[in-house]
PDB file of C-alpha atoms in Angstrom:
ATOM      1  CA  UNK Y   1       0.026  -0.098   0.111  1.00 55.00           C
ATOM      2  CA  UNK Y   2       0.906   3.551  -0.917  1.00 59.00           C
ATOM      3  CA  UNK Y   3       1.245   4.723   2.978  1.00 76.00           C
ATOM      4  CA  UNK Y   4       3.733   2.132   3.444  1.00 91.00           C
ATOM      5  CA  UNK Y   5       6.113   3.259   0.777  1.00 95.00           C
ATOM      6  CA  UNK Y   6       8.782   6.460   1.435  1.00 96.00           C
ATOM      7  CA  UNK Y   7      10.704   8.302  -1.096  1.00 94.00           C
ATOM      8  CA  UNK Y   8      14.289   9.300  -0.191  1.00 96.00           C
ATOM      9  CA  UNK Y   9      16.586  11.703  -2.380  1.00 95.00           C
ATOM     10  CA  UNK Y  10      19.873  12.445  -1.400  1.00 96.00           C
ATOM     11  CA  UNK Y  11      22.360  14.947  -3.126  1.00 96.00           C
ATOM     12  CA  UNK Y  12      25.332  16.005  -2.122  1.00 96.00           C
ATOM     13  CA  UNK Y  13      29.230  16.047  -3.206  1.00 95.00           C
ATOM     14  CA  UNK Y  14      30.102  12.780  -4.354  1.00 94.00           C
ATOM     15  CA  UNK Y  15      32.302  10.388  -1.934  1.00 93.00           C
ATOM     16  CA  UNK Y  16      32.931   6.800  -0.542  1.00 93.00           C
ATOM     17  CA  UNK Y  17      30.308   4.796   1.289  1.00 94.00           C
ATOM     18  CA  UNK Y  18      27.216   6.976   0.663  1.00 95.00           C
ATOM     19  CA  UNK Y  19      24.898   4.160  -0.405  1.00 95.00           C
ATOM     20  CA  UNK Y  20      26.580   1.809   1.942  1.00 95.00           C
ATOM     21  CA  UNK Y  21      25.819   4.425   5.013  1.00 95.00           C
ATOM     22  CA  UNK Y  22      22.240   5.038   3.876  1.00 96.00           C
ATOM     23  CA  UNK Y  23      21.380   1.356   2.944  1.00 96.00           C
ATOM     24  CA  UNK Y  24      22.798   0.394   6.638  1.00 97.00           C
ATOM     25  CA  UNK Y  25      20.518   2.632   8.481  1.00 97.00           C
ATOM     26  CA  UNK Y  26      17.555   1.669   6.331  1.00 97.00           C
ATOM     27  CA  UNK Y  27      18.309  -1.930   7.064  1.00 98.00           C
ATOM     28  CA  UNK Y  28      18.979  -1.381  10.648  1.00 98.00           C
ATOM     29  CA  UNK Y  29      15.251   0.244  10.780  1.00 98.00           C
ATOM     30  CA  UNK Y  30      14.042  -2.593   9.059  1.00 97.00           C
ATOM     31  CA  UNK Y  31      13.021  -0.628   5.711  1.00 98.00           C
ATOM     32  CA  UNK Y  32      12.891  -3.055   2.396  1.00 97.00           C
ATOM     33  CA  UNK Y  33      14.666  -1.273  -0.168  1.00 97.00           C
ATOM     34  CA  UNK Y  34      12.429  -1.454  -3.386  1.00 97.00           C
ATOM     35  CA  UNK Y  35      14.183   0.513  -5.924  1.00 97.00           C
ATOM     36  CA  UNK Y  36      17.115   2.963  -6.022  1.00 97.00           C
ATOM     37  CA  UNK Y  37      18.722   4.930  -8.864  1.00 97.00           C
ATOM     38  CA  UNK Y  38      21.586   7.216  -8.830  1.00 95.00           C
ATOM     39  CA  UNK Y  39      23.969   9.182 -10.801  1.00 96.00           C
ATOM     40  CA  UNK Y  40      26.586  11.200 -10.432  1.00 95.00           C
ATOM     41  CA  UNK Y  41      26.803  14.830 -12.411  1.00 93.00           C
ATOM     42  CA  UNK Y  42      30.023  16.709 -12.440  1.00 91.00           C
ATOM     43  CA  UNK Y  43      31.112  15.690  -8.899  1.00 90.00           C
ATOM     44  CA  UNK Y  44      27.350  15.951  -7.510  1.00 95.00           C
ATOM     45  CA  UNK Y  45      26.042  12.275  -6.229  1.00 96.00           C
ATOM     46  CA  UNK Y  46      21.857  12.303  -6.516  1.00 97.00           C
ATOM     47  CA  UNK Y  47      20.080   9.321  -5.433  1.00 96.00           C
ATOM     48  CA  UNK Y  48      16.495   8.735  -5.358  1.00 95.00           C
ATOM     49  CA  UNK Y  49      15.596   5.668  -3.311  1.00 96.00           C
ATOM     50  CA  UNK Y  50      11.742   3.704  -2.836  1.00 96.00           C
ATOM     51  CA  UNK Y  51      11.270   1.928   0.219  1.00 97.00           C
ATOM     52  CA  UNK Y  52       8.765   0.019   2.253  1.00 97.00           C
ATOM     53  CA  UNK Y  53       8.238   0.366   5.846  1.00 96.00           C
ATOM     54  CA  UNK Y  54       5.139  -2.073   6.306  1.00 95.00           C
ATOM     55  CA  UNK Y  55       7.325  -4.861   8.056  1.00 95.00           C
ATOM     56  CA  UNK Y  56       9.307  -2.028  10.441  1.00 97.00           C
ATOM     57  CA  UNK Y  57       8.425  -1.754  13.951  1.00 97.00           C
ATOM     58  CA  UNK Y  58       9.688   2.016  13.800  1.00 97.00           C
ATOM     59  CA  UNK Y  59       7.810   4.970  13.263  1.00 95.00           C
ATOM     60  CA  UNK Y  60       8.081   7.098   9.860  1.00 95.00           C
ATOM     61  CA  UNK Y  61       9.389   9.714  11.975  1.00 96.00           C
ATOM     62  CA  UNK Y  62      11.778   7.678  13.925  1.00 97.00           C
ATOM     63  CA  UNK Y  63      13.098   6.070  10.279  1.00 97.00           C
ATOM     64  CA  UNK Y  64      13.284   9.939   9.095  1.00 96.00           C
ATOM     65  CA  UNK Y  65      15.324  10.930  11.806  1.00 97.00           C
ATOM     66  CA  UNK Y  66      17.717   8.396  11.383  1.00 97.00           C
ATOM     67  CA  UNK Y  67      18.306   8.435   7.459  1.00 97.00           C
ATOM     68  CA  UNK Y  68      18.520  12.705   8.284  1.00 95.00           C
ATOM     69  CA  UNK Y  69      21.092  11.929  10.621  1.00 96.00           C
ATOM     70  CA  UNK Y  70      23.132  10.040   8.689  1.00 95.00           C
ATOM     71  CA  UNK Y  71      22.896  12.345   5.463  1.00 93.00           C
ATOM     72  CA  UNK Y  72      24.358  15.091   8.008  1.00 94.00           C
ATOM     73  CA  UNK Y  73      27.492  12.605   9.129  1.00 94.00           C
ATOM     74  CA  UNK Y  74      28.082  12.502   5.272  1.00 94.00           C
ATOM     75  CA  UNK Y  75      27.455  16.200   4.453  1.00 94.00           C
ATOM     76  CA  UNK Y  76      24.421  15.149   2.039  1.00 95.00           C
ATOM     77  CA  UNK Y  77      20.862  16.607   1.982  1.00 96.00           C
ATOM     78  CA  UNK Y  78      18.250  14.036   2.741  1.00 96.00           C
ATOM     79  CA  UNK Y  79      14.767  14.395   1.926  1.00 93.00           C
ATOM     80  CA  UNK Y  80      12.559  11.731   3.139  1.00 94.00           C
ATOM     81  CA  UNK Y  81       8.412  11.860   2.583  1.00 90.00           C
ATOM     82  CA  UNK Y  82       5.933   9.089   2.296  1.00 85.00           C
ATOM     83  CA  UNK Y  83       5.123   8.172  -1.513  1.00 68.00           C
ATOM     84  CA  UNK Y  84       1.293   9.232  -0.901  1.00 69.00           C
ATOM     85  CA  UNK Y  85       2.397  12.998  -0.263  1.00 66.00           C
ATOM     86  CA  UNK Y  86       4.867  12.763  -3.040  1.00 61.00           C
ATOM     87  CA  UNK Y  87       2.506  11.005  -5.754  1.00 59.00           C
ATOM     88  CA  UNK Y  88      -0.139  13.923  -4.750  1.00 62.00           C
ATOM     89  CA  UNK Y  89       2.372  16.742  -5.087  1.00 63.00           C
ATOM     90  CA  UNK Y  90       3.386  15.433  -8.945  1.00 61.00           C
ATOM     91  CA  UNK Y  91      -0.428  15.439  -9.703  1.00 64.00           C
ATOM     92  CA  UNK Y  92      -1.407  18.672  -8.979  1.00 58.00           C
TER      93      UNK Y  92
END
């Protein structure tokens, strides 16, 4: 169901271990990564991730705080939102 899906957007200066760090945090919080796309444009790392939180015992807020804290540690900008909100924003 759409309310159990999250979209994570990550951007910042490219470096080693970005995907590994985010994937580790998501695994710790029992989030299943369903799709992931990334690119590097002139040294800028961009990643879009679709996750499923339906089997996580953690709240959306707890997961978001952990992912965003990880992003700060990496010096990356991270946005995380529920997919249903993301979809509605793009259908207006």
